[in-house]
Amino acid sequence: MKKTKLLFITPFPPPFGGIAILSQSILNAGLKDCFDVITINTSKKALREKIDSVRFSGILNSFKNYLKLIKACHSNRDAKYAYITGTSNWAILRDFLYLIILKFYNIEILFNLHGTRKLEQSNGLIKWVSQKAMAYSTYILSPTRVDFEAAKKLSNRPAKVKLFYNATNLSVPVEPKYKNLLNAKEDVTLIGIGRLSDAKGAYDLIPLVIQLIDKGHPIKLIWIGRGAYEADDKWASDLINKQSAKTQNRIHLLKDLTEEEKFNYLQQADLFVLPTKNDNLPVSILEAMACGLPVISTYMGAIPEVIIPNKNGWLINHSNTSELKSGILNALKQKDKFPDMGKQNTEDFNRIYNAVNRVNELVAMITNSPN
């Protein structure tokens, strides 16, 4: 049987941001087994992606992507569906033109739209364009329940808004350890993954861990990820170099790891910590869950929908180093709970956050498309 064609318009790694990893995960989780997938990679393919700025290279990249999409639509006149990722911020102005091109070719749109929870307080133009984009779409896919509820209120047809959690497809086999840390003097390894930036909470976490180590707490920290800017990497390097040799040996800042290396570090760690200040549902949290780690994170986006305090982790308010300190120390006092929390996270990952589930949802939506 001939497969239905699906245009897949989204960034792919590099850079290794959450949306890019989500997109690659869905593709790797069997999407090509279900559809004839035509990918349009909208990434600039740069290892280091500058954020929070508009640059000529970004504008040029957008125009190249518009031309790629027009060519793909023209070459695949029998394509009926397109999956596209976007965000309800200034980027929606760029993404909206993708939707116009798709509508011109009468292609139904499944729009994975992040950030609709912020639309009521957004710039009027962003809100207007976002609502137009939702109106053009056959389905709006929301990565969090709060985004889902906000999108339903703003959509011209609430029934087409679907909850579509971030997910990942593990690129390497993992075997959760569920370690018992019964020795009070045994080191506890904390691990965080993401941009080494203030937005991910690294500027709060790293100095705090240094303080705790200096006070004699038996902890280590591994952070995996480049800075959003070169200045972030320099800040962290300068900070670590000022510390004693003992402290330096307990803090490891890693970048450009292979997937195998990343998951090896995750499986050897004891507690995942990501005090993020601006996220929907970080893929790194899902990866930590798959590896059987309890999680400390913040009340951001869908994180409270995933991490339930004292069940599979702990939550704190972002940008609050006092709460972060209390959260880590509280977790250290409850090391006996780590194995059960880790098992709960592995179970939740397999049941909900494995990318195979998102592929099945896409198949169901396209099969039952109202058009």
CSV table of C-alpha atoms in Angstrom, one decimal, residues 65-249:
chain,number,residue,atom,x,y,z
A,65,ASN,CA,13.8,27.4,4.0
A,66,TYR,CA,10.9,29.1,2.3
A,67,LEU,CA,12.4,28.2,-1.1
A,68,LYS,CA,13.1,24.6,0.1
A,69,LEU,CA,9.4,24.3,1.2
A,70,ILE,CA,8.1,25.7,-2.1
A,71,LYS,CA,10.2,23.2,-4.0
A,72,ALA,CA,9.1,20.3,-1.8
A,73,CYS,CA,5.4,21.2,-2.2
A,74,HIS,CA,5.8,21.6,-6.0
A,75,SER,CA,7.7,18.3,-6.3
A,76,ASN,CA,5.2,16.5,-4.1
A,77,ARG,CA,1.8,17.7,-5.4
A,78,ASP,CA,0.2,14.6,-3.9
A,79,ALA,CA,1.3,15.5,-0.4
A,80,LYS,CA,-1.7,16.1,1.8
A,81,TYR,CA,-0.3,16.7,5.3
A,82,ALA,CA,2.5,18.7,6.9
A,83,TYR,CA,3.9,18.6,10.5
A,84,ILE,CA,5.5,21.9,11.6
A,85,THR,CA,7.0,23.2,14.8
A,86,GLY,CA,6.8,26.8,16.0
A,87,THR,CA,6.7,29.1,19.0
A,88,SER,CA,4.3,31.9,20.0
A,89,ASN,CA,6.9,34.5,20.2
A,90,TRP,CA,8.5,36.7,17.5
A,91,ALA,CA,9.4,33.4,15.7
A,92,ILE,CA,5.8,33.0,14.8
A,93,LEU,CA,6.2,35.8,12.2
A,94,ARG,CA,8.8,33.5,10.4
A,95,ASP,CA,6.7,30.4,10.9
A,96,PHE,CA,3.5,32.0,9.6
A,97,LEU,CA,4.9,32.2,6.1
A,98,TYR,CA,5.4,28.4,6.1
A,99,LEU,CA,1.7,28.0,6.8
A,100,ILE,CA,0.7,30.4,4.0
A,101,ILE,CA,2.8,28.3,1.6
A,102,LEU,CA,1.2,25.1,2.8
A,103,LYS,CA,-2.3,26.5,2.5
A,104,PHE,CA,-1.5,27.7,-1.1
A,105,TYR,CA,-0.8,24.0,-1.9
A,106,ASN,CA,-3.9,22.8,0.0
A,107,ILE,CA,-1.9,20.8,2.5
A,108,GLU,CA,-3.4,20.1,5.9
A,109,ILE,CA,-1.3,21.4,8.8
A,110,LEU,CA,-0.4,19.7,12.1
A,111,PHE,CA,1.1,22.7,13.9
A,112,ASN,CA,3.2,21.8,17.0
A,113,LEU,CA,2.9,25.3,18.6
A,114,HIS,CA,4.8,26.0,21.8
A,115,GLY,CA,4.2,28.9,24.2
A,116,THR,CA,0.5,29.6,23.7
A,117,ARG,CA,0.1,29.9,27.5
A,118,LYS,CA,1.9,33.3,27.2
A,119,LEU,CA,-0.3,34.7,24.4
A,120,GLU,CA,-2.7,36.6,26.5
A,121,GLN,CA,0.2,38.8,27.8
A,122,SER,CA,2.0,38.9,24.4
A,123,ASN,CA,2.5,41.7,21.9
A,124,GLY,CA,-0.7,42.3,20.0
A,125,LEU,CA,0.9,41.4,16.7
A,126,ILE,CA,2.3,38.1,18.0
A,127,LYS,CA,-1.1,37.2,19.4
A,128,TRP,CA,-2.9,38.1,16.2
A,129,VAL,CA,-0.5,36.1,14.0
A,130,SER,CA,-0.6,33.1,16.4
A,131,GLN,CA,-4.4,33.0,16.2
A,132,LYS,CA,-4.3,33.2,12.4
A,133,ALA,CA,-1.8,30.4,12.4
A,134,MET,CA,-4.0,28.3,14.6
A,135,ALA,CA,-7.0,29.0,12.3
A,136,TYR,CA,-5.0,27.8,9.3
A,137,SER,CA,-4.1,24.5,11.0
A,138,THR,CA,-6.1,21.3,10.9
A,139,TYR,CA,-4.6,20.4,14.3
A,140,ILE,CA,-2.8,22.5,17.0
A,141,LEU,CA,-0.5,20.3,19.0
A,142,SER,CA,0.2,21.6,22.5
A,143,PRO,CA,3.3,20.4,24.4
A,144,THR,CA,1.9,21.2,27.9
A,145,ARG,CA,-1.5,21.1,29.5
A,146,VAL,CA,-1.4,24.9,30.3
A,147,ASP,CA,-0.5,25.5,26.6
A,148,PHE,CA,-3.4,23.2,25.6
A,149,GLU,CA,-5.9,25.0,27.7
A,150,ALA,CA,-4.7,28.4,26.5
A,151,ALA,CA,-4.8,27.3,22.8
A,152,LYS,CA,-8.4,26.0,23.2
A,153,LYS,CA,-9.5,29.4,24.4
A,154,LEU,CA,-7.8,31.2,21.5
A,155,SER,CA,-8.6,28.7,18.7
A,156,ASN,CA,-11.5,29.1,16.3
A,157,ARG,CA,-12.2,25.4,16.8
A,158,PRO,CA,-11.1,24.1,20.3
A,159,ALA,CA,-11.7,20.5,19.3
A,160,LYS,CA,-8.7,20.6,17.0
A,161,VAL,CA,-6.3,21.4,19.8
A,162,LYS,CA,-4.5,18.2,21.0
A,163,LEU,CA,-2.2,17.6,23.9
A,164,PHE,CA,1.1,16.5,22.4
A,165,TYR,CA,3.7,16.2,25.1
A,166,ASN,CA,7.4,16.5,24.3
A,167,ALA,CA,9.0,13.1,24.0
A,168,THR,CA,12.3,11.4,23.1
A,169,ASN,CA,13.4,8.2,21.5
A,170,LEU,CA,16.4,6.9,23.2
A,171,SER,CA,19.3,6.6,20.7
A,172,VAL,CA,21.1,4.0,22.8
A,173,PRO,CA,20.0,1.2,25.1
A,174,VAL,CA,19.8,2.2,28.7
A,175,GLU,CA,19.8,0.1,31.9
A,176,PRO,CA,18.6,2.1,34.9
A,177,LYS,CA,20.7,1.4,38.0
A,178,TYR,CA,18.3,2.4,40.7
A,179,LYS,CA,21.2,2.6,43.1
A,180,ASN,CA,20.8,2.4,46.8
A,181,LEU,CA,22.9,5.1,48.5
A,182,LEU,CA,23.0,3.7,52.0
A,183,ASN,CA,26.4,4.9,53.0
A,184,ALA,CA,26.1,8.4,54.4
A,185,LYS,CA,29.6,9.4,53.3
A,186,GLU,CA,29.1,8.1,49.8
A,187,ASP,CA,29.3,10.8,47.1
A,188,VAL,CA,26.0,11.7,45.4
A,189,THR,CA,26.5,12.7,41.8
A,190,LEU,CA,24.2,15.5,40.5
A,191,ILE,CA,23.8,15.9,36.8
A,192,GLY,CA,22.3,18.6,34.6
A,193,ILE,CA,21.9,18.8,30.9
A,194,GLY,CA,21.2,21.9,28.7
A,195,ARG,CA,22.7,25.1,27.6
A,196,LEU,CA,25.2,26.3,30.1
A,197,SER,CA,23.2,29.5,30.6
A,198,ASP,CA,21.2,31.5,33.1
A,199,ALA,CA,18.0,30.5,31.4
A,200,LYS,CA,18.7,26.8,32.3
A,201,GLY,CA,19.6,27.8,35.9
A,202,ALA,CA,23.3,26.9,35.5
A,203,TYR,CA,24.3,30.3,36.9
A,204,ASP,CA,22.4,29.4,40.1
A,205,LEU,CA,23.4,25.7,40.3
A,206,ILE,CA,27.1,25.8,39.8
A,207,PRO,CA,28.0,28.4,42.4
A,208,LEU,CA,25.6,26.7,44.9
A,209,VAL,CA,27.2,23.3,44.4
A,210,ILE,CA,30.6,24.9,44.9
A,211,GLN,CA,29.4,26.3,48.3
A,212,LEU,CA,28.0,22.9,49.3
A,213,ILE,CA,31.2,21.1,48.4
A,214,ASP,CA,33.2,23.7,50.4
A,215,LYS,CA,31.0,23.0,53.4
A,216,GLY,CA,31.7,19.3,53.2
A,217,HIS,CA,28.6,17.9,51.5
A,218,PRO,CA,29.6,14.7,49.7
A,219,ILE,CA,28.4,15.7,46.2
A,220,LYS,CA,29.7,16.0,42.7
A,221,LEU,CA,28.3,17.9,39.7
A,222,ILE,CA,28.3,17.0,36.0
A,223,TRP,CA,26.9,19.6,33.6
A,224,ILE,CA,26.6,18.6,30.0
A,225,GLY,CA,26.1,21.3,27.4
A,226,ARG,CA,27.7,24.3,25.8
A,227,GLY,CA,27.0,27.9,26.8
A,228,ALA,CA,24.4,29.8,24.8
A,229,TYR,CA,27.3,32.2,24.2
A,230,GLU,CA,31.0,32.0,24.4
A,231,ALA,CA,30.8,34.3,27.5
A,232,ASP,CA,28.8,31.6,29.3
A,233,ASP,CA,31.6,29.0,28.8
A,234,LYS,CA,34.2,31.6,29.9
A,235,TRP,CA,32.2,32.5,33.0
A,236,ALA,CA,31.9,28.9,34.1
A,237,SER,CA,35.6,28.1,33.3
A,238,ASP,CA,36.8,31.1,35.2
A,239,LEU,CA,34.6,30.3,38.2
A,240,ILE,CA,35.9,26.7,38.4
A,241,ASN,CA,39.5,27.7,38.0
A,242,LYS,CA,39.3,29.9,41.1
A,243,GLN,CA,38.4,26.9,43.3
A,244,SER,CA,40.6,24.6,45.2
A,245,ALA,CA,41.8,21.4,43.5
A,246,LYS,CA,39.4,19.4,45.6
A,247,THR,CA,36.4,21.3,44.4
A,248,GLN,CA,37.6,21.4,40.8
A,249,ASN,CA,37.8,17.6,40.9
